[in-house]
Short mmCIF file of C-alpha atoms and ligand atoms in Angstrom, two decimals:
data_model
loop_
_atom_site.label_atom_id
_atom_site.label_comp_id
_atom_site.label_asym_id
_atom_site.label_seq_id
_atom_site.Cartn_x
_atom_site.Cartn_y
_atom_site.Cartn_z
CA UNK A 47 0.00 0.00 0.00
CA UNK A 48 1.27 3.52 -0.74
CA UNK A 49 1.83 5.88 2.18
CA UNK A 50 -1.10 8.12 3.09
CA UNK A 51 0.06 11.70 3.39
CA UNK A 52 -1.71 14.94 4.30
CA UNK A 53 0.80 17.66 3.44
CA UNK A 54 0.32 21.37 4.08
CA UNK A 55 2.25 23.91 2.02
CA UNK A 56 2.29 27.24 3.81
CA UNK A 57 4.05 28.92 0.86
CA UNK A 58 5.25 32.45 1.72
CA UNK A 59 2.91 32.70 4.69
CA UNK A 60 3.63 32.45 8.39
CA UNK A 61 5.27 34.64 11.02
CA UNK A 62 5.95 33.59 14.60
CA UNK A 63 2.23 33.73 15.39
CA UNK A 64 1.61 30.84 12.99
CA UNK A 65 3.43 28.45 15.34
CA UNK A 66 0.22 28.24 17.40
CA UNK A 67 -1.46 26.56 14.42
CA UNK A 68 1.25 23.91 14.34
CA UNK A 69 0.92 23.37 18.10
CA UNK A 70 -2.79 22.72 17.63
CA UNK A 71 -2.10 20.20 14.85
CA UNK A 72 0.57 18.47 16.93
CA UNK A 73 -1.83 18.24 19.85
CA UNK A 74 -4.56 16.73 17.67
CA UNK A 75 -2.09 14.05 16.48
CA UNK A 76 -2.17 11.99 13.30
CA UNK A 77 -4.78 9.29 12.64
CA UNK A 78 -3.41 5.73 12.36
CA UNK A 79 -1.65 5.19 9.06
CA UNK A 80 -1.57 8.87 8.07
CA UNK A 81 1.59 10.98 7.82
CA UNK A 82 0.92 14.65 8.50
CA UNK A 83 3.51 16.99 6.97
CA UNK A 84 3.71 20.77 7.28
CA UNK A 85 5.99 22.72 4.95
CA UNK A 86 6.41 26.12 6.61
CA UNK A 87 8.63 28.90 5.29
CA UNK A 88 12.30 28.04 5.90
CA UNK A 89 12.52 30.83 8.49
CA UNK A 90 10.18 28.91 10.81
CA UNK A 91 11.46 25.41 10.23
CA UNK A 92 13.65 24.93 13.29
CA UNK A 93 11.15 26.54 15.62
CA UNK A 94 8.47 24.29 14.12
CA UNK A 95 10.68 21.28 14.84
CA UNK A 96 10.65 21.98 18.54
CA UNK A 97 6.85 21.98 18.70
CA UNK A 98 5.79 19.52 16.01
CA UNK A 99 6.45 16.45 18.17
CA UNK A 100 6.05 12.95 16.77
CA UNK A 101 2.71 13.56 15.09
CA UNK A 102 3.74 16.12 12.49
CA UNK A 103 6.67 15.82 10.09
CA UNK A 104 8.14 18.92 8.49
CA UNK A 105 9.19 19.77 4.98
CA UNK A 106 10.91 22.48 3.01
CA UNK A 107 9.26 24.14 0.00
CA UNK A 108 12.24 23.76 -2.35
CA UNK A 109 15.95 23.00 -2.15
CA UNK A 110 18.98 23.80 -4.28
CA UNK A 111 20.57 21.03 -6.31
CA UNK A 112 24.03 21.71 -4.85
CA UNK A 113 25.14 20.62 -1.39
CA UNK A 114 26.56 24.03 -0.46
CA UNK A 115 28.28 27.00 -2.02
CA UNK A 116 27.87 30.43 -3.54
CA UNK A 117 24.10 30.51 -4.12
CA UNK A 118 22.82 33.60 -2.33
CA UNK A 119 19.33 33.18 -0.99
CA UNK A 120 19.09 29.44 -1.60
CA UNK A 121 18.65 26.60 0.87
CA UNK A 122 20.30 23.19 0.52
CA UNK A 123 18.65 19.88 1.26
CA UNK A 124 21.09 19.27 4.09
CA UNK A 125 20.15 22.63 5.64
CA UNK A 126 16.52 21.55 5.62
CA UNK A 127 17.45 18.29 7.36
CA UNK A 128 19.57 20.20 9.86
CA UNK A 129 16.55 22.41 10.64
CA UNK A 130 14.32 19.39 11.20
CA UNK A 131 12.75 18.55 7.83
CA UNK A 132 12.06 15.04 6.56
CA UNK A 133 10.41 16.12 3.29
CA UNK A 134 10.86 18.78 0.63
CA UNK A 135 8.49 19.93 -2.11
CA UNK A 136 10.25 20.27 -5.47
CA UNK A 137 8.88 21.55 -8.76
CA UNK A 138 5.83 23.31 -7.38
CA UNK A 139 4.12 25.11 -10.27
CA UNK A 140 4.77 28.45 -8.55
CA UNK A 141 8.53 27.68 -8.67
CA UNK A 142 8.24 26.51 -12.28
CA UNK A 143 6.41 29.76 -13.19
CA UNK A 144 8.26 32.28 -10.97
CA UNK A 145 11.80 30.95 -11.44
CA UNK A 146 11.57 29.04 -14.71
CA UNK A 147 12.47 25.74 -13.06
CA UNK A 148 12.65 23.04 -15.71
CA UNK A 149 12.05 19.32 -15.36
CA UNK A 150 15.83 18.81 -15.38
CA UNK A 151 16.26 21.36 -12.54
CA UNK A 152 13.57 19.64 -10.55
CA UNK A 153 15.11 16.22 -11.08
CA UNK A 154 18.46 17.59 -9.84
CA UNK A 155 16.78 19.06 -6.75
CA UNK A 156 15.03 15.76 -6.04
CA UNK A 157 18.36 13.94 -6.33
CA UNK A 158 19.90 16.40 -3.87
CA UNK A 159 16.94 15.86 -1.52
CA UNK A 160 17.50 12.10 -1.61
CA UNK A 161 21.20 12.58 -0.98
CA UNK A 162 20.38 14.40 2.25
CA UNK A 163 17.84 11.74 3.27
CA UNK A 164 14.69 13.73 2.48
CA UNK A 165 11.55 12.44 0.81
CA UNK A 166 10.95 14.59 -2.28
CA UNK A 167 7.37 15.64 -3.02
CA UNK A 168 7.67 16.14 -6.78
CA UNK A 169 4.90 18.29 -8.30
CA UNK A 170 3.43 18.04 -11.77
CA UNK A 171 0.34 19.59 -13.33
CA UNK A 172 -1.08 21.17 -16.46
CA UNK A 173 -2.16 24.77 -17.09
CA UNK A 174 -5.68 25.66 -18.14
CA UNK A 175 -4.39 26.20 -21.66
CA UNK A 176 -2.93 22.69 -21.70
CA UNK A 177 -6.18 21.19 -20.45
CA UNK A 178 -8.33 23.08 -22.94
CA UNK A 179 -6.03 21.98 -25.76
CA UNK A 180 -6.43 18.32 -24.69
CA UNK A 181 -2.75 18.06 -23.69
CA UNK A 182 -3.17 17.21 -20.00
CA UNK A 183 -1.87 13.64 -20.05
CA UNK A 184 0.95 14.49 -22.46
CA UNK A 185 2.13 17.45 -20.37
CA UNK A 186 1.91 15.61 -17.07
CA UNK A 187 3.62 12.56 -18.61
CA UNK A 188 6.52 14.69 -19.87
CA UNK A 189 6.90 16.47 -16.52
CA UNK A 190 6.84 13.15 -14.69
CA UNK A 191 9.42 11.53 -16.95
CA UNK A 192 11.74 14.54 -16.69
CA UNK A 193 11.27 15.49 -13.03
CA UNK A 194 11.38 12.11 -11.30
CA UNK A 195 14.97 10.82 -11.26
CA UNK A 196 16.06 7.23 -11.75
CA UNK A 197 15.99 5.44 -8.43
CA UNK A 198 12.62 6.70 -7.18
CA UNK A 199 11.10 4.53 -4.45
CA UNK A 200 8.04 4.83 -2.22
CA UNK A 201 10.39 5.91 0.61
CA UNK A 202 12.22 8.70 -1.18
CA UNK A 203 9.49 10.00 -3.49
CA UNK A 204 5.92 11.25 -3.40
CA UNK A 205 4.28 12.67 -6.53
CA UNK A 206 1.76 15.51 -6.26
CA UNK A 207 -0.63 16.16 -9.14
CA UNK A 208 -1.63 19.81 -8.98
CA UNK A 209 -3.52 21.24 -11.95
CA UNK A 210 -2.22 24.82 -12.12
CA UNK A 211 -5.72 26.20 -12.78
CA UNK A 212 -6.99 24.65 -9.53
CA UNK A 213 -4.30 26.12 -7.24
CA UNK A 214 -5.55 28.91 -5.02
CA UNK A 215 -8.52 29.50 -7.32
CA UNK A 216 -11.24 27.59 -5.49
CA UNK A 217 -11.67 25.52 -8.68
CA UNK A 218 -11.21 21.84 -7.98
CA UNK A 219 -10.66 19.23 -10.66
CA UNK A 220 -13.64 16.87 -10.86
CA UNK A 221 -13.26 13.34 -9.49
CA UNK A 222 -13.27 12.05 -13.09
CA UNK A 223 -10.45 14.44 -14.07
CA UNK A 224 -8.40 13.56 -10.98
CA UNK A 225 -8.99 9.85 -11.48
CA UNK A 226 -7.85 9.97 -15.10
CA UNK A 227 -4.56 11.75 -14.32
CA UNK A 228 -3.77 9.75 -11.17
CA UNK A 229 -4.34 6.47 -13.04
CA UNK A 230 -1.99 7.65 -15.79
CA UNK A 231 0.69 8.67 -13.24
CA UNK A 232 0.36 5.33 -11.42
CA UNK A 233 0.72 3.45 -14.73
CA UNK A 234 3.74 5.52 -15.80
CA UNK A 235 5.55 5.01 -12.47
CA UNK A 236 4.79 1.33 -12.53
CA UNK A 237 6.03 0.97 -16.15
CA UNK A 238 9.22 2.78 -15.28
CA UNK A 239 10.05 1.46 -11.82
CA UNK A 240 8.16 -1.85 -11.69
CA UNK A 241 5.92 -2.95 -8.80
CA UNK A 242 7.59 -0.57 -6.33
CA UNK A 243 6.79 2.34 -8.67
CA UNK A 244 3.12 1.53 -8.26
CA UNK A 245 3.56 1.98 -4.48
CA UNK A 246 4.74 5.61 -4.73
CA UNK A 247 2.17 7.82 -2.97
CA UNK A 248 0.19 10.14 -5.25
CA UNK A 249 -1.21 13.33 -3.73
CA UNK A 250 -3.82 15.61 -5.29
CA UNK A 251 -3.44 19.35 -4.79
CA UNK A 252 -5.53 22.33 -5.85
CA UNK A 253 -8.18 23.92 -3.63
CA UNK A 254 -8.50 20.90 -1.31
CA UNK A 255 -10.59 21.87 1.70
CA UNK A 256 -12.57 20.23 4.48
CA UNK A 257 -15.75 20.18 2.38
CA UNK A 258 -14.26 18.31 -0.59
CA UNK A 259 -11.50 16.25 1.06
CA UNK A 260 -13.53 13.08 1.67
CA UNK A 261 -14.67 12.92 -1.96
CA UNK A 262 -11.14 13.50 -3.28
CA UNK A 263 -9.55 10.98 -0.89
CA UNK A 264 -12.18 8.45 -1.94
CA UNK A 265 -10.72 8.32 -5.48
CA UNK A 266 -8.87 5.05 -5.99
CA UNK A 267 -5.39 6.33 -6.86
CA UNK A 268 -5.38 9.33 -4.52
CA UNK A 269 -3.21 8.63 -1.47
CA UNK A 270 -3.48 12.05 0.12
CA UNK A 271 -3.36 15.76 -0.53
CA UNK A 272 -0.99 18.69 -0.91
CA UNK A 273 -2.92 21.57 0.59
CA UNK A 274 -2.11 25.27 0.36
CA UNK A 275 -4.62 27.80 1.69
CA UNK A 276 -6.54 25.33 3.84
CA UNK A 277 -3.36 24.22 5.66
CA UNK A 278 -2.72 27.60 7.28
CA UNK A 279 -5.24 27.15 10.09
CA UNK A 280 -5.44 24.01 12.22
CA UNK A 281 -9.22 24.37 12.23
CA UNK A 282 -9.23 24.00 8.43
CA UNK A 283 -6.44 21.43 8.04
CA UNK A 284 -7.48 19.18 10.96
CA UNK A 285 -10.69 17.98 9.25
CA UNK A 286 -8.71 17.28 6.03
CA UNK A 287 -6.31 15.09 8.02
CA UNK A 288 -9.28 13.34 9.63
CA UNK A 289 -10.90 12.76 6.21
CA UNK A 290 -7.70 11.09 4.99
CA UNK A 291 -7.66 8.87 8.07
CA UNK A 292 -11.22 7.78 7.30
CA UNK A 293 -10.60 7.15 3.59
P1 PGA B 374 -4.25 25.52 -2.67
O1 PGA B 374 -2.72 25.26 -3.03
O2 PGA B 374 -4.69 24.39 -1.76
O3 PGA B 374 -4.26 26.85 -1.98
O4 PGA B 374 -5.01 25.52 -3.95
C1 PGA B 374 -2.24 23.95 -3.27
C2 PGA B 374 -0.76 23.99 -3.57
O5 PGA B 374 -0.32 24.89 -4.29
O6 PGA B 374 0.01 23.14 -3.09
#
């Protein structure tokens, strides 16, 4: 069985006051069989570590491909580990769009994440233009092939399908749309990596919230969610975690 993961991506949100939200999540704990992951801004990571306890794992939001060196403003995978992370998101569509990250860049970042012992949450997803042109499976297939390095396993890799048009827009892909893409990702990972590839956890992301989480987590090849806006408050994220536990 793939891992079941409820991951929250705080993006560029969260000052010291946000630590209270993490305390509330840590206190609520994780349902049996569910891994709860919060990816706060890097500035909060080590303070998050001291309050997250056993119930909540932490992740970075990106990492550089190099181990260290002259890369002003960047964070290495080892720095994330040092600050208490066990996961890192790579290839989020906002990074692809804002910084022009390519599939090859993302693959290099994932390799660096593995080298430091992190699980890489590798993101793929089509734009609205891609979807309307009927290119969704082709685009996602190309991103997947280029962004997931050789050597992916269920321990070191999680794949997040996040249609760009559904992120932060309140528009959620329909269960049929999610099912189609997740099935295609599962098949591609299994073709490439064999039976263990089929065990890599697949998360859906894009306007997941308490009111739609149960339906999304009920889709056969959805093993969890990557949640942005609704992960910022424990009162919103808690019910999503619970829904995953009940799926
Ligand atoms: P959203 O973001 O839940 O706010 O749509 C998801 C993501 O970008 O990971």
